[in-house]
Coordinates of C-alpha atoms in Angstrom, one line a residue:
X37 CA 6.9 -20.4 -53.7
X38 CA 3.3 -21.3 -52.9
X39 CA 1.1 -18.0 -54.1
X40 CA -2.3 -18.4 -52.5
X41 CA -3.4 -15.2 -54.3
X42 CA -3.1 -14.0 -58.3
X43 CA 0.1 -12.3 -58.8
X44 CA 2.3 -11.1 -56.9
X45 CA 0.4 -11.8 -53.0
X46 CA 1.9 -14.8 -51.6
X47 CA 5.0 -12.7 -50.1
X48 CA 2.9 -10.8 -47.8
X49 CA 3.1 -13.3 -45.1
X50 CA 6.7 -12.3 -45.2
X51 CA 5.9 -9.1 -45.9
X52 CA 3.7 -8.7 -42.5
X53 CA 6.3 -9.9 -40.4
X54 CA 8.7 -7.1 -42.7
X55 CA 6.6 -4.7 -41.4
X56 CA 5.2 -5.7 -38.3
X57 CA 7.9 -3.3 -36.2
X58 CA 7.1 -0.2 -38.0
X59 CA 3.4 -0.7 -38.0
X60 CA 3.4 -0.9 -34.7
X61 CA 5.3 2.6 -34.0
X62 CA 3.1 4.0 -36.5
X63 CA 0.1 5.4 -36.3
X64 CA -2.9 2.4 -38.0
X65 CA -4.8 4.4 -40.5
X66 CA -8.0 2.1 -38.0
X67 CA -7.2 4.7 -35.7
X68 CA -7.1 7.9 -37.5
X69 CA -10.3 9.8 -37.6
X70 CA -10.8 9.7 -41.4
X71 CA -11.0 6.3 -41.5
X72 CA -13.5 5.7 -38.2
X73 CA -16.1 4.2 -40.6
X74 CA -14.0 0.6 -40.7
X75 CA -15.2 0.4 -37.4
X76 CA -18.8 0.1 -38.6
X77 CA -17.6 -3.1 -39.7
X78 CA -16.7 -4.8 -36.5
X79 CA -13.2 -4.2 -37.0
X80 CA -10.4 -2.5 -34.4
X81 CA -6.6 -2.4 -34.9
X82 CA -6.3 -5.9 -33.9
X83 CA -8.9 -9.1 -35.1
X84 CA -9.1 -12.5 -35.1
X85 CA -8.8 -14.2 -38.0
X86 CA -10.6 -17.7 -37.1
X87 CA -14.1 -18.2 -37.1
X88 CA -15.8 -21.9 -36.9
X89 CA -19.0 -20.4 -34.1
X90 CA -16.5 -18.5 -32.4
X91 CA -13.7 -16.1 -32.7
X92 CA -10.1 -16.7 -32.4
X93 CA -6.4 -16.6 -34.2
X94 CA -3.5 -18.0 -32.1
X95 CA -1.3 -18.0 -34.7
X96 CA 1.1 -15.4 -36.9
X97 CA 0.1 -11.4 -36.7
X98 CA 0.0 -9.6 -40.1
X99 CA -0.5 -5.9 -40.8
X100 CA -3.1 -4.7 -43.9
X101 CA -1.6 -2.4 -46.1
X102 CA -3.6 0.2 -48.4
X103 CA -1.3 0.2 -51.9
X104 CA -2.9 4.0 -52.6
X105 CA -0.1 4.6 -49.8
X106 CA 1.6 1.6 -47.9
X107 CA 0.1 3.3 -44.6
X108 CA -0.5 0.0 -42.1
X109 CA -4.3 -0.2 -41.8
X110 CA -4.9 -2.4 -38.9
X111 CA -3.5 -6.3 -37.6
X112 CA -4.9 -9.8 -38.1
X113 CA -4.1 -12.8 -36.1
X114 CA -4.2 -16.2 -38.3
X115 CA -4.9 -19.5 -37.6
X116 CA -2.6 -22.1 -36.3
X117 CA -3.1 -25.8 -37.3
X118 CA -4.4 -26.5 -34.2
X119 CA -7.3 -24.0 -34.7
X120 CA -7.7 -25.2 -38.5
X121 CA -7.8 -28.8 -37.1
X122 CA -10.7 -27.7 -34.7
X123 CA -12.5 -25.7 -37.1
X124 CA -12.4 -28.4 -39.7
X125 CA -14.2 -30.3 -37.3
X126 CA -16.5 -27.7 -35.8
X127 CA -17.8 -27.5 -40.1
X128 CA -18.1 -30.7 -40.5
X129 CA -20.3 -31.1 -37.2
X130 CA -22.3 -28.3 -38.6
X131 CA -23.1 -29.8 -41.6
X132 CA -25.1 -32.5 -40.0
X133 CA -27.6 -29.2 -38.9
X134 CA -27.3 -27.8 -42.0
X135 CA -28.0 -30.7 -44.5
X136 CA -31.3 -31.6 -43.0
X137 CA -32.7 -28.2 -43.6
X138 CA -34.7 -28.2 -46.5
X139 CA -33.2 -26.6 -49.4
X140 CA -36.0 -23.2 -49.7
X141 CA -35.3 -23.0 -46.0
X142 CA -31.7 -22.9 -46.9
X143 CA -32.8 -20.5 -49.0
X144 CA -34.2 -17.8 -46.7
X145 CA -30.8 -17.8 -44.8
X146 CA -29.3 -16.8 -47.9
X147 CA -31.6 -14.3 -48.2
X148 CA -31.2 -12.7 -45.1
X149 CA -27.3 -13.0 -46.0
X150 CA -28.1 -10.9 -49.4
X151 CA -30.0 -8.5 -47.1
X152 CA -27.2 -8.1 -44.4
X153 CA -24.4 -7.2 -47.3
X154 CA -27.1 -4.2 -48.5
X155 CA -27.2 -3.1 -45.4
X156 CA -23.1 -2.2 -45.3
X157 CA -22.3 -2.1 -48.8
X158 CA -21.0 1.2 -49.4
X159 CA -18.8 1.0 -45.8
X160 CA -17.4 -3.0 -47.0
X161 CA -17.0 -1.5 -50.3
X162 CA -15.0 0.7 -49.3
X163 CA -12.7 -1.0 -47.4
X164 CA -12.5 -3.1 -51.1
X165 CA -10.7 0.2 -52.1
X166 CA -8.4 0.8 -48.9
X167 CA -7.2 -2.5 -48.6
X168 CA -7.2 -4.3 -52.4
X169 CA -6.7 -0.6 -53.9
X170 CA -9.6 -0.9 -56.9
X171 CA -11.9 2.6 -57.2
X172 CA -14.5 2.9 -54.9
X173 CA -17.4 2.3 -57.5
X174 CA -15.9 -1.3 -58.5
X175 CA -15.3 -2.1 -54.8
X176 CA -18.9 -1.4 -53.9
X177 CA -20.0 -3.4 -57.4
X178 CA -18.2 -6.1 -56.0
X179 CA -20.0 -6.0 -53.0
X180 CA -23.7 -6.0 -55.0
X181 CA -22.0 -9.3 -56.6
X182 CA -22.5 -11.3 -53.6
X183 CA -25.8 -9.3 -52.9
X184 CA -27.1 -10.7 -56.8
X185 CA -25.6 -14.2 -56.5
X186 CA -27.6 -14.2 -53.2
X187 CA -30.3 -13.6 -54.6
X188 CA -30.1 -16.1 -57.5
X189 CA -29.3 -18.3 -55.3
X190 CA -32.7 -18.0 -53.9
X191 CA -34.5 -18.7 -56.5
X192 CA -32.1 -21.5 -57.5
X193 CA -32.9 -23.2 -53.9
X194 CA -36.6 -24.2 -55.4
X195 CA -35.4 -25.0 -58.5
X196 CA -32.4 -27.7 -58.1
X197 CA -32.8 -31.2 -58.8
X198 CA -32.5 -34.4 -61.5
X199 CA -34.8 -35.5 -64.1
X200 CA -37.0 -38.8 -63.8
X201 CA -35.6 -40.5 -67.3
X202 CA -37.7 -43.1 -68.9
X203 CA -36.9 -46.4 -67.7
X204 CA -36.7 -49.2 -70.4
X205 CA -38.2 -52.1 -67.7
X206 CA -42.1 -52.3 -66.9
X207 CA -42.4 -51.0 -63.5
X208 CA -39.5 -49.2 -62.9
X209 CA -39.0 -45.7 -62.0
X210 CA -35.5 -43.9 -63.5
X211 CA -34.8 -40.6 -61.5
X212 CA -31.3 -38.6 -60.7
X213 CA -30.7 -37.8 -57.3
X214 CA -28.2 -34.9 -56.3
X215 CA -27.0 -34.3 -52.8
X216 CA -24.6 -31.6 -51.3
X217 CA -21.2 -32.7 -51.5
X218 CA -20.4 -31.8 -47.5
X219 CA -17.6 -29.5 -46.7
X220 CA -16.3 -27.3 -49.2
X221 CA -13.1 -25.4 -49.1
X222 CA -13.2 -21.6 -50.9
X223 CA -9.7 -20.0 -51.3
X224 CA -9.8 -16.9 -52.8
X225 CA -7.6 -14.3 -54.8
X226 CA -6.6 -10.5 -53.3
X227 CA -8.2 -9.1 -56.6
X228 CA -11.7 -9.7 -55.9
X229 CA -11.7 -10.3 -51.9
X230 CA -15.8 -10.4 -51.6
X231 CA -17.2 -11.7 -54.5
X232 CA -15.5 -14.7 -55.5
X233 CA -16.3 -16.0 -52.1
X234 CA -19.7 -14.6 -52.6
X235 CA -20.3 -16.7 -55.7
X236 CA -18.7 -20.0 -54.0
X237 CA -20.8 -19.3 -50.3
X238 CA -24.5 -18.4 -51.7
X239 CA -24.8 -21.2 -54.2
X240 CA -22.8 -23.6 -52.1
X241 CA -25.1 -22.9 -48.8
X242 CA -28.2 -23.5 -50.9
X243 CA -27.0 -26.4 -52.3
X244 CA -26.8 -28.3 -48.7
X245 CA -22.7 -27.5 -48.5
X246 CA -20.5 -25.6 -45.6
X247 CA -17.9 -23.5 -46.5
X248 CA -14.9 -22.9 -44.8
X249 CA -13.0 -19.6 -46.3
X250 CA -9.4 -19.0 -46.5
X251 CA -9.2 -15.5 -48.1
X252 CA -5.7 -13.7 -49.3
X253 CA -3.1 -12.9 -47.0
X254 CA -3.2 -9.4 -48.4
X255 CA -6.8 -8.8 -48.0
X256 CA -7.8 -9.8 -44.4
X257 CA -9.7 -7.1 -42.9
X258 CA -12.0 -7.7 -45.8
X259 CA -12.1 -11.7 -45.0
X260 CA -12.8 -10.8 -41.8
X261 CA -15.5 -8.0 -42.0
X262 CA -17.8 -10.0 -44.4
X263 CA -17.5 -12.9 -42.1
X264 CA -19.0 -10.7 -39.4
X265 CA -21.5 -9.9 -41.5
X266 CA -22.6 -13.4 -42.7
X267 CA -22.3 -14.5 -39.2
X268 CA -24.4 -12.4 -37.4
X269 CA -27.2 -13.6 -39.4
X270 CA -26.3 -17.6 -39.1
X271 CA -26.5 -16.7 -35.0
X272 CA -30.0 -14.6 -35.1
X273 CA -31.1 -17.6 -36.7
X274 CA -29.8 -19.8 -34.0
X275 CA -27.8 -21.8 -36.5
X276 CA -24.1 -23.1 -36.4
X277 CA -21.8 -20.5 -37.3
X278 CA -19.2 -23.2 -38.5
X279 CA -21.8 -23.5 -41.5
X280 CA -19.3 -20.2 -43.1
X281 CA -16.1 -20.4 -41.4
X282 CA -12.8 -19.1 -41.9
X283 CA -9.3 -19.7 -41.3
X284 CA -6.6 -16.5 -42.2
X285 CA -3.5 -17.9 -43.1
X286 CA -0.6 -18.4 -45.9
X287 CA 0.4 -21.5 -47.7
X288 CA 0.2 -23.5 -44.6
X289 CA -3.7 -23.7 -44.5
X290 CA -4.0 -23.5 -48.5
X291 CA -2.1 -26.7 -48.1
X292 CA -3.2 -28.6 -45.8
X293 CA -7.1 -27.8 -47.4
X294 CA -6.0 -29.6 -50.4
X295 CA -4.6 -32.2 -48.8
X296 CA -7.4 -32.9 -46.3
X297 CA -9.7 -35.5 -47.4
X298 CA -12.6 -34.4 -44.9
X299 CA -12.6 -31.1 -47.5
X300 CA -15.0 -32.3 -50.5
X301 CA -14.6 -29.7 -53.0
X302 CA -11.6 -27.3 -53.1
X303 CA -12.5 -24.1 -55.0
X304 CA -9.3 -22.2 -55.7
X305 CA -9.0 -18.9 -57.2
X306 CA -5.6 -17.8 -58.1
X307 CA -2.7 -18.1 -60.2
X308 CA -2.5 -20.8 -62.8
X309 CA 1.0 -22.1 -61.0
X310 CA -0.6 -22.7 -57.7
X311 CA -4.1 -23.5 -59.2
X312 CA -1.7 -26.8 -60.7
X313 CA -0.3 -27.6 -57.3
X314 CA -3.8 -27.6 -55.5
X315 CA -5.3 -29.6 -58.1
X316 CA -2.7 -32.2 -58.0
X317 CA -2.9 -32.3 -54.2
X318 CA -6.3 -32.6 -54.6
X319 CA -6.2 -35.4 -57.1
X320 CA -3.8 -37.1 -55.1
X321 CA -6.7 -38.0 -53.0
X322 CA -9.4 -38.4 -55.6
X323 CA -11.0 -35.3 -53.9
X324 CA -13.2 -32.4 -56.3
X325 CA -11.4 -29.3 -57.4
X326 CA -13.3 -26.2 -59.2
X327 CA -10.2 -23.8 -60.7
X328 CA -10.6 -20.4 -61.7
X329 CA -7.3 -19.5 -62.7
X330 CA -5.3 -17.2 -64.9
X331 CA -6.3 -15.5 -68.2
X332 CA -4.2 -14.3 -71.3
X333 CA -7.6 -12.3 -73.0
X334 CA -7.8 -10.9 -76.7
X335 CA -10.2 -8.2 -77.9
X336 CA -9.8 -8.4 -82.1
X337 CA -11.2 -5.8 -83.6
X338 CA -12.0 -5.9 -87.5
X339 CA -12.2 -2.9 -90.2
X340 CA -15.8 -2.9 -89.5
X341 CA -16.0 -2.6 -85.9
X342 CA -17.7 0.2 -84.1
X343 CA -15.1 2.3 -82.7
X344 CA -17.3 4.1 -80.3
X345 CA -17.4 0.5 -79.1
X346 CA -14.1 -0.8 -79.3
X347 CA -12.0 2.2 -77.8
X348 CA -13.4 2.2 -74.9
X349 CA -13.9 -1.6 -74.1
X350 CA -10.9 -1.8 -74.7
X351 CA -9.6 0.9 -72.3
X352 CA -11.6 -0.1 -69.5
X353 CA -10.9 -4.0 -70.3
X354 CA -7.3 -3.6 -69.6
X355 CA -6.8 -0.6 -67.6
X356 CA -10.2 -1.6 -64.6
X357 CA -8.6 -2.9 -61.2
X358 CA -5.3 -1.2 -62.9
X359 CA -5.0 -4.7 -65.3
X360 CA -5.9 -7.1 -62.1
X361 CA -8.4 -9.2 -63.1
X362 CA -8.1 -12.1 -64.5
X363 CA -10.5 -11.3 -67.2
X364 CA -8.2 -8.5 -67.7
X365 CA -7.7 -7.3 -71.7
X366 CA -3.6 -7.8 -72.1
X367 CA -3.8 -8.7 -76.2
X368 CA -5.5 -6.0 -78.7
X369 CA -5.8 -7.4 -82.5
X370 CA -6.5 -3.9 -83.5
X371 CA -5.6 -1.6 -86.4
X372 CA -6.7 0.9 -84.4
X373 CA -4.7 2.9 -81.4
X374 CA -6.6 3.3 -78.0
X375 CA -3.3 5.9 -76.9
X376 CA -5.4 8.6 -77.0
X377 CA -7.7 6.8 -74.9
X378 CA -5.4 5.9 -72.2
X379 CA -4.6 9.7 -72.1
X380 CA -7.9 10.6 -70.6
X381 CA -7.6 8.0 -67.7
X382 CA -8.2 10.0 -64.4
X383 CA -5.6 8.5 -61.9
X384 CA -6.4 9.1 -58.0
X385 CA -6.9 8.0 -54.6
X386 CA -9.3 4.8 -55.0
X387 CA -12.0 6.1 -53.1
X388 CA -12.1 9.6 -54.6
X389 CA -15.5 9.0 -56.8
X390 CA -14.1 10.7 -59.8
X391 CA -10.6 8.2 -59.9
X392 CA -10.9 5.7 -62.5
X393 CA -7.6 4.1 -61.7
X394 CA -5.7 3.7 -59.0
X395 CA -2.7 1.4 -57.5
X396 CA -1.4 -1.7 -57.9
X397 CA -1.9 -4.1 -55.1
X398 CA 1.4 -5.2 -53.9
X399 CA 5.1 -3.6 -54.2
X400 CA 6.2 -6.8 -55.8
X401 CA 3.4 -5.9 -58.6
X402 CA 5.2 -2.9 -59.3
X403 CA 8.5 -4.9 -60.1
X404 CA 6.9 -7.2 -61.9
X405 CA 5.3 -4.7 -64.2
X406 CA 9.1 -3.1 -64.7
X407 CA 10.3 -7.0 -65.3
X408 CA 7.6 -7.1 -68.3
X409 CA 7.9 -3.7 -70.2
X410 CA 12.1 -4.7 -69.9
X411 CA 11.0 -7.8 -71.5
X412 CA 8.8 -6.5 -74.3
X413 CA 11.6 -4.1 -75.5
X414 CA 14.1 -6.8 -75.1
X415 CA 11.8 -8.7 -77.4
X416 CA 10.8 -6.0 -80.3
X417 CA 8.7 -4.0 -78.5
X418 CA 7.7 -0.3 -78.3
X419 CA 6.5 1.6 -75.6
X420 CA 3.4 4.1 -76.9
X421 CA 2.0 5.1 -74.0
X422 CA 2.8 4.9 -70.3
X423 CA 6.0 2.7 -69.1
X424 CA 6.8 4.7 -65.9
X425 CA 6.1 3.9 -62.2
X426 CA 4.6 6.9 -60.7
X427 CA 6.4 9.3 -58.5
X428 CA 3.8 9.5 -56.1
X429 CA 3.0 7.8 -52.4
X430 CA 1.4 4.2 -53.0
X431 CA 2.0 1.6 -55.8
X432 CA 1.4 3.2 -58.9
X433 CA 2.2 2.6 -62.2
X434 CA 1.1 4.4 -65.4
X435 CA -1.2 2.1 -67.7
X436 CA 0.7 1.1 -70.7
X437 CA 0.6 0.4 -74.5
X438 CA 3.0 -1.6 -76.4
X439 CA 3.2 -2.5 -80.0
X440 CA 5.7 -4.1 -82.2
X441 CA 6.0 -7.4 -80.7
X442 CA 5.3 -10.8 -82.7
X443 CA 1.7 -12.4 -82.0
X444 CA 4.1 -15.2 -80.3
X445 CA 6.4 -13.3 -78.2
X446 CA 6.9 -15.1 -74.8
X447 CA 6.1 -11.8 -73.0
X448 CA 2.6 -11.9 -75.5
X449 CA 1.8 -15.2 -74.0
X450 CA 2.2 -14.4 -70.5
X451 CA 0.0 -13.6 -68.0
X452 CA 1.4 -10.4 -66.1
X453 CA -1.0 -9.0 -63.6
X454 CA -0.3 -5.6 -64.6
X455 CA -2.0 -2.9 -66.8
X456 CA -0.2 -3.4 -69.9
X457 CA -1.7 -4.1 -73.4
X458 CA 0.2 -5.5 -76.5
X459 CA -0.9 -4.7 -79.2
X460 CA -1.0 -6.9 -82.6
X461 CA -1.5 -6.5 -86.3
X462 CA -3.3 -9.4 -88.0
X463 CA -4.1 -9.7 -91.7
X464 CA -7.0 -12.2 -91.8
X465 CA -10.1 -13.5 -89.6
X466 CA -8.5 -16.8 -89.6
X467 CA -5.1 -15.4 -88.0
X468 CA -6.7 -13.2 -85.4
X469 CA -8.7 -16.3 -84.3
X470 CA -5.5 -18.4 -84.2
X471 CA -3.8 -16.2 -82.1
X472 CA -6.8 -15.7 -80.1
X473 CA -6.3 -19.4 -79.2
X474 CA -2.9 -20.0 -79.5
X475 CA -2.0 -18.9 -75.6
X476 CA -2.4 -21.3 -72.3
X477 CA -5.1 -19.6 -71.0
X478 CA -8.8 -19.9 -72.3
X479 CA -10.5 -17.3 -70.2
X480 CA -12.3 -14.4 -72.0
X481 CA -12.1 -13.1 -75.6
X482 CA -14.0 -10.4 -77.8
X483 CA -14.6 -9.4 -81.0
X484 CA -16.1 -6.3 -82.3
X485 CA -18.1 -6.4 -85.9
X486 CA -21.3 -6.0 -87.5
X487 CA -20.8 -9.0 -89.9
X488 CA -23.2 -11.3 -88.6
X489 CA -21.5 -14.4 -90.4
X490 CA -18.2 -13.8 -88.3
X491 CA -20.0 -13.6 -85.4
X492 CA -21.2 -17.1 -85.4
X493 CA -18.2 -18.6 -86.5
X494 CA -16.2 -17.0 -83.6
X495 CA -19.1 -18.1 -81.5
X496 CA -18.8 -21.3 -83.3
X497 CA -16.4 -24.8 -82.9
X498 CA -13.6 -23.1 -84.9
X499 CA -14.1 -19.9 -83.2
X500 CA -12.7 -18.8 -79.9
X501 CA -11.9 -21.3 -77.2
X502 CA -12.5 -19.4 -74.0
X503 CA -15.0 -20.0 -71.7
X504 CA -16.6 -16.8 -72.1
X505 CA -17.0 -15.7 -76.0
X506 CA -18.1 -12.3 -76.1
X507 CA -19.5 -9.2 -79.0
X508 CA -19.3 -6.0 -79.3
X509 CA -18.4 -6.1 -75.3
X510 CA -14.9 -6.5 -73.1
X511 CA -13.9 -9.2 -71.5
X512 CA -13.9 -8.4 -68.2
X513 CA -17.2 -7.3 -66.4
X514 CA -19.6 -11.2 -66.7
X515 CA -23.2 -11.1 -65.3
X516 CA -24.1 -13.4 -62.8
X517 CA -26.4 -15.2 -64.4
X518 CA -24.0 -17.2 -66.8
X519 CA -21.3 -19.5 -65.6
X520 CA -18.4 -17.9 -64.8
X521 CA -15.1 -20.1 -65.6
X522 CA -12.4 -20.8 -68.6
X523 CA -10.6 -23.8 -70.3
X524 CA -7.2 -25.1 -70.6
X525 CA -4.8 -23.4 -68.2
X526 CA -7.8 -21.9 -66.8
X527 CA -8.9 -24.6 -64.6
X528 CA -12.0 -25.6 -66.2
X529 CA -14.0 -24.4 -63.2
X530 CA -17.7 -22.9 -63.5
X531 CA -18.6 -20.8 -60.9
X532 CA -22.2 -18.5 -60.0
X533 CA -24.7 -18.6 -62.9
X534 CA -26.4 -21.5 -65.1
X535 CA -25.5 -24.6 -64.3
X536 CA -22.6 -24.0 -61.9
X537 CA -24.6 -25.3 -58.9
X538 CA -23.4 -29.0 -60.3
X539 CA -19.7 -28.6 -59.4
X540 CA -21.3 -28.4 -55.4
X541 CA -23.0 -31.2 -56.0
X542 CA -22.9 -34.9 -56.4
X543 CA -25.1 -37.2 -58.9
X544 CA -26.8 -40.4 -58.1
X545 CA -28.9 -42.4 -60.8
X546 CA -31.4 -44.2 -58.9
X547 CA -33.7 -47.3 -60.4
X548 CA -36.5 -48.5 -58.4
X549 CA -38.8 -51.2 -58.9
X550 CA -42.2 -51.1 -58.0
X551 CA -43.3 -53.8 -59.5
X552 CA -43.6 -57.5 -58.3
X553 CA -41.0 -58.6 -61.3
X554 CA -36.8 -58.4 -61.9
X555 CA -36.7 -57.9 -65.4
X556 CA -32.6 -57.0 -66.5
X557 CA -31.6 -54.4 -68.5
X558 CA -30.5 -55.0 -72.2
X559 CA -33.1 -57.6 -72.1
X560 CA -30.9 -60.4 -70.8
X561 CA -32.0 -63.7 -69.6
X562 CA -30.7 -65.4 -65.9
X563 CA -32.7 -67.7 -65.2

């Protein structure tokens, strides 16, 4: 039952093995002509999926998939404990390099990182699309991600640090001290394979932290391809290359990460039922956790909202990545229908530039988004538009609209990791906020007006409870520049912008005395 990615990935370990036969009588996509380019990449039909300063993967074989047609792409070997064990060590080891480099310098590798992903962003971007099955445009945006939170992570190098606080005794000196926390542990989702890791590695690095990666087990090539890339540049600089490493595996390395005290900080990206199990692992040992976990995200739109605005938001809020992020729209408070809208959706290969949707990641997604729609009609609802899987090769599905269901329906306040909207009918400002609230989640939320006095009090402490609070926008699509994260079944976690760089960090007050006295706070006497 342990899910190491959103959704429906965690079966594809079992999935590989499934497969593993037939993949190998058939012919890996790697080795047909058309797709030459993923060899730009470093890849070949079979790659090692450890690296800690060198390469390796004794362990289980999977296959890569591409959903837009379940053709086997090329093979990965994981790790086995053993190799975890000796890579855990190898980062660790490299951390003693790494943390006595001063924090610009740290900087500059990061930099060169930043430059490295330019170089290959449209051929990484696209592999994006063929392996995770989002559009071409938002696998190469992706990409630039990493490339941006490079380089604000550059300038955040110079620019880290404590203030020196008045002291209250004659003579004494009252400064904050922050220090890199040592090893941390990045696990990350299928549904944005490059730059959640991106976010975690460039302001991690900087900070004085290693990183050691465990991507999704649906998304390897990709794991493996942008380690390639970020350690080619740790070598030319004669650097450890168990400062990034990586481990490819299942619930067997996501596991024993949270359990392993030598692992500072676990940052997990996922579901919010694993997200739970890694935090209490992770508790268990008094270790740090950062959680970026599900979202259940409303878009209310009042009488006077701008409907040039809110129709499409809303249709690229919940139909972009095909409903798979996790800032995903699912909950329209709308008097208005975005059918019409939906319509007008071009549906296509991923990588054909004019596609603005394409499949689903997984064949279990597909069944899950069949499960829901069953739900919502066993429930009350309608299906307005869409509610079919496509007859076509690949895992498609046909965005959907339902209305008719109470704000409270149990399939309302799920998280299903499928394009489907509900769509709700609320009477007052009040309502639409409670409902806004009312779910687990406290991702993302939106509201479109021009009443400046609604504005601040959504914005305000009876307003929306989400970690991002957004106008006149969607809810998916954050900058860089902000922290990145939700509340309640969220996680809590801040990741990338503002003041994120914290959670890799750890805090020391300091008091030092330069003078010749030992004068005791609160004024007391011990004498």
């Amino acid at each position: 039952h342990w899910r190491m990615s959103r959704g429906p990935s965690g079966t594809c370990v079992a999935r590989g093995l499934f497969y593993q036969q037939s993949a190998a009588m058939s012919t890996l996509l790697i080795n047909q002509p058309k797709y030459a380019w993923l060899k730009e990449l470093g890849l070949s039909e079979d790659n090692d999926g450890v690296y800690n300063g060198n390469w390796g993967g004794k362990g289980e074989v999977i296959t890569s998939y591409c959903p837009a047609n379940n053709e086997p792409i090329a093979r990965v070997r994981q790790a086995t404990m053993a190799e975890y064990e000796e890579t855990v060590q190898k980062s660790r080891d490299a951390w003693k390099v790494w943390a006595d480099i001063p924090a610009p310098k740290r900087g500059e590798i990061v930099r060169q990182i930043g430059d490295a992903l330019r170089k290959k962003i449209k051929v990484l971007g696209s592999l994006v699309s063929l392996e995770m099955g989002k559009i071409y445009v938002e696998g190469v945006g992706e990409v630039q991600e990493y490339v941006d939170v490079c380089d604000y992570a550059v300038g955040l190098s110079r620019m880290i640090g404590g203030p020196v606080l008045p002291s209250e005794r004659p003579g004494h000196a009252l400064i904050e001290m922050w220090n890199p926390v040592g090893l941390v542990g990045i696990i990350t989702a299928f549904n944005f394979p490059v730059a959640v890791y991106g976010w975690n590695n460039a302001i991690a690095l900087i900070c004085g932290n290693v990183c050691l990666w465990k991507g999704a087990p649906t998304t390897p090539l990709t794991s493996v391809a942008v380690t390639k890339i970020v350690a080619q540049v740790l070598e030319q600089n004669n650097l450890p290359g168990a400062i990034c490493s990586m481990t490819c595996g299942g619930a067997d390395i996501g596991t024993a990460m949270s359990k392993d005290e030598r692992v500072d900080l676990v940052s997990f990206t996922g579901s919010t039922h694993v997200g739970k199990m890694v935090a209490m692992m992770v508790q268990e040992r008094f270790g740090r956790n950062l959680l970026e976990l599900g979202g259940n995200n409303a878009i209310i739109g009042k009488g006077d909202a701008d409907l040039n605005l809110v129709v499409p938001s809303a249709v690229f809020a919940s139909v972009g990545t095909a409903g798979q992020r996790c800032t995903t729209t699912r909950r329209l408070l709308l008097i208005t229908l975005v059918a019409k809208a939906y319509k007008q959706v071009r549906i296509g290969d991923p990588w054909d530039p004019s596609t603005m949707y394409g499949p689903l990641h997984t064949k279990q997604a597909v069944d899950q988004y069949l499960a829901a729609i069953e739900q919502a009609k066993q429930q009350g609802g309608t299906v307005v538009c869409g509610g079919k899987v496509m007859d076509r090769p690949g895992n498609y599905v046909e965005p959907t609209i339902i209305t008719g269901l109470a704000h409270d329906a149990p399939i309302v306040h799920t998280e299903t990791f499928v394009p489907i909207l509900y769509v709700l009918k609320f009477q007052t400002e009040e309502e639409a906020f409670a409902w806004n609230n009312e779910v687990k989640q406290g991702l993302s939320s939106s509201i479109f007006t021009k009443d400046m006095g609604r504005v601040f009090r959504w914005l305000g402490p009876k307003g929306s409870d989400c970690g991002i609070v957004n106008v006149n926008i969607p809810t998916s699509g954050a900058e860089i520049g902000g922290a990145f994260g939700g509340e309640k079944h969220t996680g809590g976690g801040r990741e990338s912008g503002s003041d994120s760089w914290k959670q890799y960090m750890r805090r020391s007050t300091c008091t030092i005395n330069y003078s010749k006295d030992l004068p005791l706070a609160q004024g007391i006497k011990f004498e």
